[in-house]
Coordinates of C-alpha atoms in Angstrom, one line a residue:
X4 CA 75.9 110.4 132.6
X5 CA 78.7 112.9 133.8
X6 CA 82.3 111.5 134.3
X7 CA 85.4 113.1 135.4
X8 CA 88.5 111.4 133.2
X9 CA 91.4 110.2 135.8
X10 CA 94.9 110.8 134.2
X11 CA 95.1 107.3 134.1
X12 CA 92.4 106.9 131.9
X13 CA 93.5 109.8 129.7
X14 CA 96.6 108.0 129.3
X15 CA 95.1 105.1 127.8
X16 CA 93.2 106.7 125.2
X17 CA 95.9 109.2 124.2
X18 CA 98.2 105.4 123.9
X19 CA 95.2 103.6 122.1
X20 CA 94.8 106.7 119.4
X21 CA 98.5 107.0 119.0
X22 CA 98.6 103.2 117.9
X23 CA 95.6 103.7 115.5
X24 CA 97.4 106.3 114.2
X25 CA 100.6 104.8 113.5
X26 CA 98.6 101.7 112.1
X27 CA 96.9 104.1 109.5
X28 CA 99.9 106.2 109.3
X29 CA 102.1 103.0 107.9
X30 CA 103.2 102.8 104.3
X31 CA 100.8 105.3 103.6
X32 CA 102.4 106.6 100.3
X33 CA 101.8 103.0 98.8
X34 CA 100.1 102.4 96.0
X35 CA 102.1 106.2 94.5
X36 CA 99.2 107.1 92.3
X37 CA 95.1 107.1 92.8
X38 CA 93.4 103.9 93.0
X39 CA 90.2 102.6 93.3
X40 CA 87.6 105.5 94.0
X41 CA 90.7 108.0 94.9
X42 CA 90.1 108.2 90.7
X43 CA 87.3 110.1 91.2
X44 CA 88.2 112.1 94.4
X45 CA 91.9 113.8 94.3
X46 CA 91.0 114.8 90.5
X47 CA 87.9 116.6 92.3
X48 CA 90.1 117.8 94.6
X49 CA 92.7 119.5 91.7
X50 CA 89.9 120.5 90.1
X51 CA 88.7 123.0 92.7
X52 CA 91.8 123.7 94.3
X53 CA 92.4 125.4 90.6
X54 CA 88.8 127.1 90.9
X55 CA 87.6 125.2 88.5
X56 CA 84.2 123.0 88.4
X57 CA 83.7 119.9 90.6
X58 CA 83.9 117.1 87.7
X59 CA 82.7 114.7 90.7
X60 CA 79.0 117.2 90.9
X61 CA 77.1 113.7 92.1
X62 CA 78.6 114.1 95.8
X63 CA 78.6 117.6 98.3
X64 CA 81.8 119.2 98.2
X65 CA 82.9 119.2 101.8
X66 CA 85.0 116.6 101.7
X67 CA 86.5 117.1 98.4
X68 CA 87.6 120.9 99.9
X69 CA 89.4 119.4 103.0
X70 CA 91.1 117.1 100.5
X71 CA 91.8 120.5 98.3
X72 CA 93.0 122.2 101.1
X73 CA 95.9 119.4 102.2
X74 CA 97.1 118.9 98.7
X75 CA 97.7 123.1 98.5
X76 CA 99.9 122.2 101.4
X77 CA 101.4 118.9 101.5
X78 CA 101.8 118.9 97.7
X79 CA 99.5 116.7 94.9
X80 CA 101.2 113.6 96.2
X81 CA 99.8 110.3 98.2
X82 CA 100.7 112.1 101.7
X83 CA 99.3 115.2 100.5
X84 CA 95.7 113.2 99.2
X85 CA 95.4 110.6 102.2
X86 CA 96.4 112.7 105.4
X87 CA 93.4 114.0 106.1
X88 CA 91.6 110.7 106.2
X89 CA 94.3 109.4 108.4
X90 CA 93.8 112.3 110.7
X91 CA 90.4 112.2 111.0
X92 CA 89.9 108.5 111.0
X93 CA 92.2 108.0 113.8
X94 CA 90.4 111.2 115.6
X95 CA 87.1 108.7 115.8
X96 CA 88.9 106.6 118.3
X97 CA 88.9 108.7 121.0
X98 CA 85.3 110.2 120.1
X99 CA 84.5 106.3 119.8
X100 CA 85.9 106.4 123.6
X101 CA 84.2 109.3 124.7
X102 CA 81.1 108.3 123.2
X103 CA 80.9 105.1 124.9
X104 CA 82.1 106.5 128.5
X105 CA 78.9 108.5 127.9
X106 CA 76.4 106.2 127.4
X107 CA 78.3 103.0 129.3
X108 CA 79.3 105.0 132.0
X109 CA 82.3 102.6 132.8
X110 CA 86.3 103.1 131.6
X111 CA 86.6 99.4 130.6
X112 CA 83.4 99.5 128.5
X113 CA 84.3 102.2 126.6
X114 CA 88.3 101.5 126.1
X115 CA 86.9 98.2 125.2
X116 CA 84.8 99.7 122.4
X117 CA 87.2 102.0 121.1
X118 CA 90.4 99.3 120.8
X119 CA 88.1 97.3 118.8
X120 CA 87.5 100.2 116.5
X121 CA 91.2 100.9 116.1
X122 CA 91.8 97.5 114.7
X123 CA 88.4 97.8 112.5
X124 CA 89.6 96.5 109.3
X125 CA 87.2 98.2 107.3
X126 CA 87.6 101.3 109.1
X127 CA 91.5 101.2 108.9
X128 CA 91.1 101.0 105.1
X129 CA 89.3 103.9 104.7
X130 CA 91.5 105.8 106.8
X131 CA 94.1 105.0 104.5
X132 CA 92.3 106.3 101.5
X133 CA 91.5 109.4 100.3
X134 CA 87.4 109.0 99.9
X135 CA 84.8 110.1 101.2
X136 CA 83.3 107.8 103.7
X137 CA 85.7 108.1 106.9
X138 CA 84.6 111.9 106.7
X139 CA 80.9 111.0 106.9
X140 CA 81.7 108.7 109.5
X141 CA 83.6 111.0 111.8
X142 CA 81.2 113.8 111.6
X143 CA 78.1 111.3 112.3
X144 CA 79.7 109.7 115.2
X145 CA 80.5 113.2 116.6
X146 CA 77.7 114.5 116.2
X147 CA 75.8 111.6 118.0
X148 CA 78.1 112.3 120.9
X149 CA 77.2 116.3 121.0
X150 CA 73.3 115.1 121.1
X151 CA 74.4 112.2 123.7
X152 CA 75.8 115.1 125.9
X153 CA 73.1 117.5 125.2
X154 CA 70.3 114.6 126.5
X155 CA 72.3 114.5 129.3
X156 CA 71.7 118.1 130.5
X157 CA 68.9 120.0 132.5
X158 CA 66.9 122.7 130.1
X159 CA 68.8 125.4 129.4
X160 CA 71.2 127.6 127.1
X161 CA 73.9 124.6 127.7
X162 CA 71.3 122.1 126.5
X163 CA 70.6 124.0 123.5
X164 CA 73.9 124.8 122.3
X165 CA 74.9 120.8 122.2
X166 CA 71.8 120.7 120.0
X167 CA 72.6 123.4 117.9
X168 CA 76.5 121.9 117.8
X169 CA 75.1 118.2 116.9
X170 CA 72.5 119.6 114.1
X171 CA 76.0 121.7 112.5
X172 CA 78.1 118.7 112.5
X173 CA 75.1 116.2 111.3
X174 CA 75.0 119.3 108.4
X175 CA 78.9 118.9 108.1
X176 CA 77.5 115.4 107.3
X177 CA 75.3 116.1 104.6
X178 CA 77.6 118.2 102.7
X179 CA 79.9 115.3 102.5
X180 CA 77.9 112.2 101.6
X181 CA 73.9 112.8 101.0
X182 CA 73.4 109.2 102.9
X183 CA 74.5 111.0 106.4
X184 CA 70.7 112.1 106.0
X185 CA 69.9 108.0 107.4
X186 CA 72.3 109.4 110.3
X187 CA 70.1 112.7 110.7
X188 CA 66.8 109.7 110.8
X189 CA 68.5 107.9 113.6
X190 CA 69.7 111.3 116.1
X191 CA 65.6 112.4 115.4
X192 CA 64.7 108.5 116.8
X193 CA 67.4 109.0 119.9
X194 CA 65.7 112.7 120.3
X195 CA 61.9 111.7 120.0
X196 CA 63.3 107.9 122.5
X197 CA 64.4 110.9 124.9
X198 CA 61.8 112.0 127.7
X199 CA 63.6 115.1 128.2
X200 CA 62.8 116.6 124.7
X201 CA 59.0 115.0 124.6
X202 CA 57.3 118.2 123.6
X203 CA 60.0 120.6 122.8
X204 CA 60.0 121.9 119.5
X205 CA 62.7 124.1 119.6
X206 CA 65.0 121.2 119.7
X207 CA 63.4 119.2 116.7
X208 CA 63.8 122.8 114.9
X209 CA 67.1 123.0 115.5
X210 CA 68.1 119.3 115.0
X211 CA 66.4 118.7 111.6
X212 CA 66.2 121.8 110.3
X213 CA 69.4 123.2 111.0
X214 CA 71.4 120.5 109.1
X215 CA 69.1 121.2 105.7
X216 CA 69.9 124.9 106.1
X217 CA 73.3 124.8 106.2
X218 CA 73.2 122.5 103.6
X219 CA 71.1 124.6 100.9
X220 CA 73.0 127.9 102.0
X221 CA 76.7 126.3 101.4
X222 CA 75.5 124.7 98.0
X223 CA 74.6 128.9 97.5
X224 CA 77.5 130.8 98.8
X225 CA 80.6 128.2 98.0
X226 CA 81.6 128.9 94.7
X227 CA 80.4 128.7 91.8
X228 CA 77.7 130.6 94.1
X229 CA 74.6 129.3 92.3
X230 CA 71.3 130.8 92.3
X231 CA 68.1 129.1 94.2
X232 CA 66.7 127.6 90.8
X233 CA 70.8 126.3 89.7
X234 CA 70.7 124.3 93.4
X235 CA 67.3 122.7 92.9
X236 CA 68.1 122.1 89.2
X237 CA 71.8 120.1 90.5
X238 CA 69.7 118.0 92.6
X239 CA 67.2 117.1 90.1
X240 CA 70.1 116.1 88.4
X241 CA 71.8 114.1 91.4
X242 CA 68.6 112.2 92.2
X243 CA 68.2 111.3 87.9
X244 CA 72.0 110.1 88.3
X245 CA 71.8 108.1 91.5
X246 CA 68.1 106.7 90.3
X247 CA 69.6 105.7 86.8
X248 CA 72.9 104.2 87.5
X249 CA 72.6 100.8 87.0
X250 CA 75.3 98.8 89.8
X251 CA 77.1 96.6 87.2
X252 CA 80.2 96.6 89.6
X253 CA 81.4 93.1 90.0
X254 CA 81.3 93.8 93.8
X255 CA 78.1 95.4 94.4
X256 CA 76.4 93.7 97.2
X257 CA 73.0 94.3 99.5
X258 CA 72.6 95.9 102.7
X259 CA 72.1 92.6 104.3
X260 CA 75.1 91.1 103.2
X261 CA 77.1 93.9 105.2
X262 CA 76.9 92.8 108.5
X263 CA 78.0 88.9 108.0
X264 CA 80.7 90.5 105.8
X265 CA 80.1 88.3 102.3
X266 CA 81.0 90.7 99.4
X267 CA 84.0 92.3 100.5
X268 CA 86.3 94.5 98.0
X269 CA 89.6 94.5 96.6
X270 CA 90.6 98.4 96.2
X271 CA 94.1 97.3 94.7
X272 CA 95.7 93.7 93.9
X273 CA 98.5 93.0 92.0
X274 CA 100.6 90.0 91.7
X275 CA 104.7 90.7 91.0
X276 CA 105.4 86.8 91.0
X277 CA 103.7 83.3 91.3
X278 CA 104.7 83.2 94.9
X279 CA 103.7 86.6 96.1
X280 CA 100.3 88.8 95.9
X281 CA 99.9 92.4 96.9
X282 CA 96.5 93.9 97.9
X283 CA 94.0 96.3 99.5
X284 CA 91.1 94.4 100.6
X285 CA 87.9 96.5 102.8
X286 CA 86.6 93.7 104.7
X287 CA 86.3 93.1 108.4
X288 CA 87.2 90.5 110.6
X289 CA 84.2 88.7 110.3
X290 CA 84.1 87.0 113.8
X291 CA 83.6 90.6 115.2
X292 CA 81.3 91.9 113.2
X293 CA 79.6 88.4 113.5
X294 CA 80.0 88.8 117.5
X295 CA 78.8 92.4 116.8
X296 CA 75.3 91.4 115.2
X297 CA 74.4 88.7 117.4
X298 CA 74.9 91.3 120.2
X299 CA 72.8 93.3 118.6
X300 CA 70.2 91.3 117.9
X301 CA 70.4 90.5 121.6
X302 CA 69.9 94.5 122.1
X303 CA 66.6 94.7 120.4
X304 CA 65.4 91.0 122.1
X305 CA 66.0 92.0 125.6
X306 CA 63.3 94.6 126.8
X307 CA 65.7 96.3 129.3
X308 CA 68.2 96.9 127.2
X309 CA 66.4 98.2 124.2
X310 CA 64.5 100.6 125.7
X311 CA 67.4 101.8 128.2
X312 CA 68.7 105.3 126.6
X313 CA 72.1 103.9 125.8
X314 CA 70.8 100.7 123.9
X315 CA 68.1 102.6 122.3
X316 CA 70.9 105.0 121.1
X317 CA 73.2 102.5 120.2
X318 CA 70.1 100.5 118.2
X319 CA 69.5 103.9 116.4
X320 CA 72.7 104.8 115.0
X321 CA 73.2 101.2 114.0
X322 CA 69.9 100.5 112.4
X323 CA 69.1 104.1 110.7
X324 CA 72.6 103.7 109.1
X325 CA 71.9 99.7 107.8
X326 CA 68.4 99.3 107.5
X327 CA 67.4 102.2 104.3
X328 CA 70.0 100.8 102.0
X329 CA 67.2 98.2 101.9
X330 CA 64.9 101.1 99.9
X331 CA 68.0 100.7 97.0
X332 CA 67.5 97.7 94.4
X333 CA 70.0 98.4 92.6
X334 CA 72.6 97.1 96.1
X335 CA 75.6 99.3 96.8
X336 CA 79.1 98.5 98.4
X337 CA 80.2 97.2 101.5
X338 CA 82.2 100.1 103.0
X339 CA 78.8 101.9 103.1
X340 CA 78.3 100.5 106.4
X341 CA 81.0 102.3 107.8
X342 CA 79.0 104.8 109.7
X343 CA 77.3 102.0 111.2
X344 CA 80.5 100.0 112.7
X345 CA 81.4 102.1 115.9
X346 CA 77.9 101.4 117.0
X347 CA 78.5 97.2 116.5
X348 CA 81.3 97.8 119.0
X349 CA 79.4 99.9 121.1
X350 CA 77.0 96.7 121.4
X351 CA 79.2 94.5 122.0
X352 CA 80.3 96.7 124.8
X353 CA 77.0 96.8 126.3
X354 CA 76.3 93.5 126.1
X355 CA 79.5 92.5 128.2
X356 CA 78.5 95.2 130.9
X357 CA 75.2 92.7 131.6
X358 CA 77.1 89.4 131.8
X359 CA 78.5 88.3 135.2
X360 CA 82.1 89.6 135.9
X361 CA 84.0 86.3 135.4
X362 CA 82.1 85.6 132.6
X363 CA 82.3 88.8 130.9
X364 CA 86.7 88.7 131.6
X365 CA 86.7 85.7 129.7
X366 CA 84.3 87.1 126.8
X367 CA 86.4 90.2 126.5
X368 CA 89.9 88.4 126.1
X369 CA 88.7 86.4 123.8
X370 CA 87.6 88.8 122.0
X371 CA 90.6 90.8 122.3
X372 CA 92.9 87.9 121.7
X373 CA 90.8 87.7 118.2
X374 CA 90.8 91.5 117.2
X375 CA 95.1 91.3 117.9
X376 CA 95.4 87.8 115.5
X377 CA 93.1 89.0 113.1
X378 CA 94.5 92.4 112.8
X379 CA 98.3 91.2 112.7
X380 CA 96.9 88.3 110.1
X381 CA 95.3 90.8 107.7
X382 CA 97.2 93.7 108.1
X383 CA 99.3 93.1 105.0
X384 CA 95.7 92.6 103.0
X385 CA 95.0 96.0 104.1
X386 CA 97.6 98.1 103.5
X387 CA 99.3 96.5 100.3
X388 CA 102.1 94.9 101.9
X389 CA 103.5 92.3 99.5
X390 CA 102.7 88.6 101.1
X391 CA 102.9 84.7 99.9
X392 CA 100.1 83.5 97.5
X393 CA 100.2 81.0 100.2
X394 CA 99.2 83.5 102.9
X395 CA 96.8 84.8 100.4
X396 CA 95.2 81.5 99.8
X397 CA 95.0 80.5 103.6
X398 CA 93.3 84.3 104.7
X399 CA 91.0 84.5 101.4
X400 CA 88.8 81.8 102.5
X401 CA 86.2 81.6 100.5
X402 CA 85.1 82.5 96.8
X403 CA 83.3 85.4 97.6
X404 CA 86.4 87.2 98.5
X405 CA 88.1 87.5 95.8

């Protein structure tokens, strides 16, 4: 559906992403040096800056060449290495916005969804840290909304170029994280749940193949600029790493844990004293999230919903990004769910567009009231601000936490 923004409502979105950018923005030179999988990253990001070989070959480049670029100009330094992921994570909020005025078709419903992504614990972590993930996420999420729009148009060149726009950034994708290709399963389920595109294969072309293209050709023209036979030989070699590596982590966790938020992890912790604990914790506030599920769930039970084009959409990019880390023994980490977490809000957003008006108020502040206290609560465990061991104790409430 087609909506024309009032300036009121642009107003609140531009005050909504300023906030989450000032939230991601704060005390983002602390810890001074690389922690937790920035070890891996900004050293990938030196390494190629000084056109030498990708030490971190397991992962596309894409990512790591944004991060090269901002360190060449803001200096190898914590700004320099966690700007971008600042930048871009707080761009998702008003794509979040967009995304859900698109499919909701109602200001409230999609303001609603996008405040709750602001304060996303998880997702203000990894805007805060220079990894890969909130790159994967961003381009996913936009590049659901350019297919959202596309759907939303008559046959024609328009049509086709959203496509074409949505397969690019779904490849921009890829060559940051090779999980994005769960992202590329879901936009084929929205495409094939579409009756508009029943029968066109043009547009299945262009969506599935167009991603894999660009893909293969950037892994042959970026430098080193490897033959045909050096690319499939690399990924031979990727596939052996990732099909090896044994998780002995102390916080690897299963896909099902994600959602009810079990095995969170620490990404720093230090304690100065006995009375005080400093820490970077990727977790969620687990009433949302909980809240997010059972909303969910509520999606696929009722038959209007789930097969309406904005639950089956929301269904897809939820599921496609959850459900195949289920194919992976070996478990993984919680912040891969990231790509999944604007579409929990986006549920929950749909579900309170069903429920009567004075019901739904009172749902929605409450569940407001809930992401402000948890956010102002936990903020300190997520950006490494120093707090009391009694604070600590009282927020980290059970074992599984630590």
């Amino acid at each position: 559906m087609r909506h024309r923004l009032q300036l009121n409502e642009i107003g609140a979105v531009l005050l909504l992403t300023a906030g989450a950018f000032l939230i991601r923005t704060y005390g983002i030179s602390f810890p001074p040096n690389p922690y937790f999988d920035e070890e891996h990253y900004v050293p990938a990001a030196l390494a190629l800056l000084n056109q030498q070989q990708d030490p971190n070959w397991v992962h596309p480049p894409l990512a790591k060449w944004i991060l090269a670029g901002a360190v060449g100009c803001l200096g190898n330094n914590p700004l320099g290495w966690r700007l971008p992921s600042v930048l871009i994570g707080t761009a998702m909020i008003p794509i979040q916005y967009t995304l859900g005025r698109k499919l909701l078709g109602q200001h409230r419903a999609a303001l609603f969804a996008a405040f709750l992504l602001s304060l996303d614990f998880l997702h203000i972590v990894q805007s805060r840290i220079a990894t890969l993930d909130i790159y994967l996420a961003a381009f996913l999420l936009t590049g659901f909304l350019a297919l959202v729009t596309a759907l939303d148009r008559e046959k024609g060149l328009t049509r086709s170029g959203l496509i074409f726009l949505s397969a690019l950034l779904f490849g921009l994708a890829l060559l940051t994280k090779g999980s994005a290709l769960f992202g590329l399963l879901g936009a084929g389920a929205i495409l094939l749940n579409s009756k508009k595109n029943r029968g066109e294969p043009a547009s299945w072309a262009i969506l599935l193949g167009a991603p894999l293209l660009l893909y293969i050709l950037a892994y042959l023209c970026i430098p080193p600029h490897r033959g045909i036979h050096e690319v499939l030989s690399l990924h031979a070699r990727i596939l052996g790493f990732h099909a090896r590596s044994a998780m002995e982590h102390p916080y690897t966790s299963h896909f099902w844990e994600w959602p009810f938020v079990l095995r969170p992890i620490w990404y720093f912790f230090s304690q100065p004293d006995s009375l005080h604990v400093k820490g970077i914790l990727a977790a969620a506030n687990p009433v949302l999230w909980w809240a997010g599920f059972v909303c969910i769930c509520y999606t696929v039970y009722n038959r209007n919903l789930r097969s309406s084009m904005e639950g089956a959409t929301i269904l897809a990019t939820y599921l496609f990004q959850l459900l195949p880390w289920g194919l992976f023994a070996r478990g993984g980490f919680f912040y891969y769910v990231l790509p999944a977490v604007p579409s929990l809000y986006l549920a929950i957003a749909l579900t309170m567009t069903h429920q009567q008006p004075r019901l739904r108020r009172g749902i929605e502040v409450g569940i407001v009231v809930v992401a402000i206290a948890g956010f102002l609560l936990f903020f300190p465990l997520l950006s490494g601000i120093s707090v009391s061991a009694i604070l600590y104790n009282f927020i980290i409430f059970t074992p599984r936490w630590i």
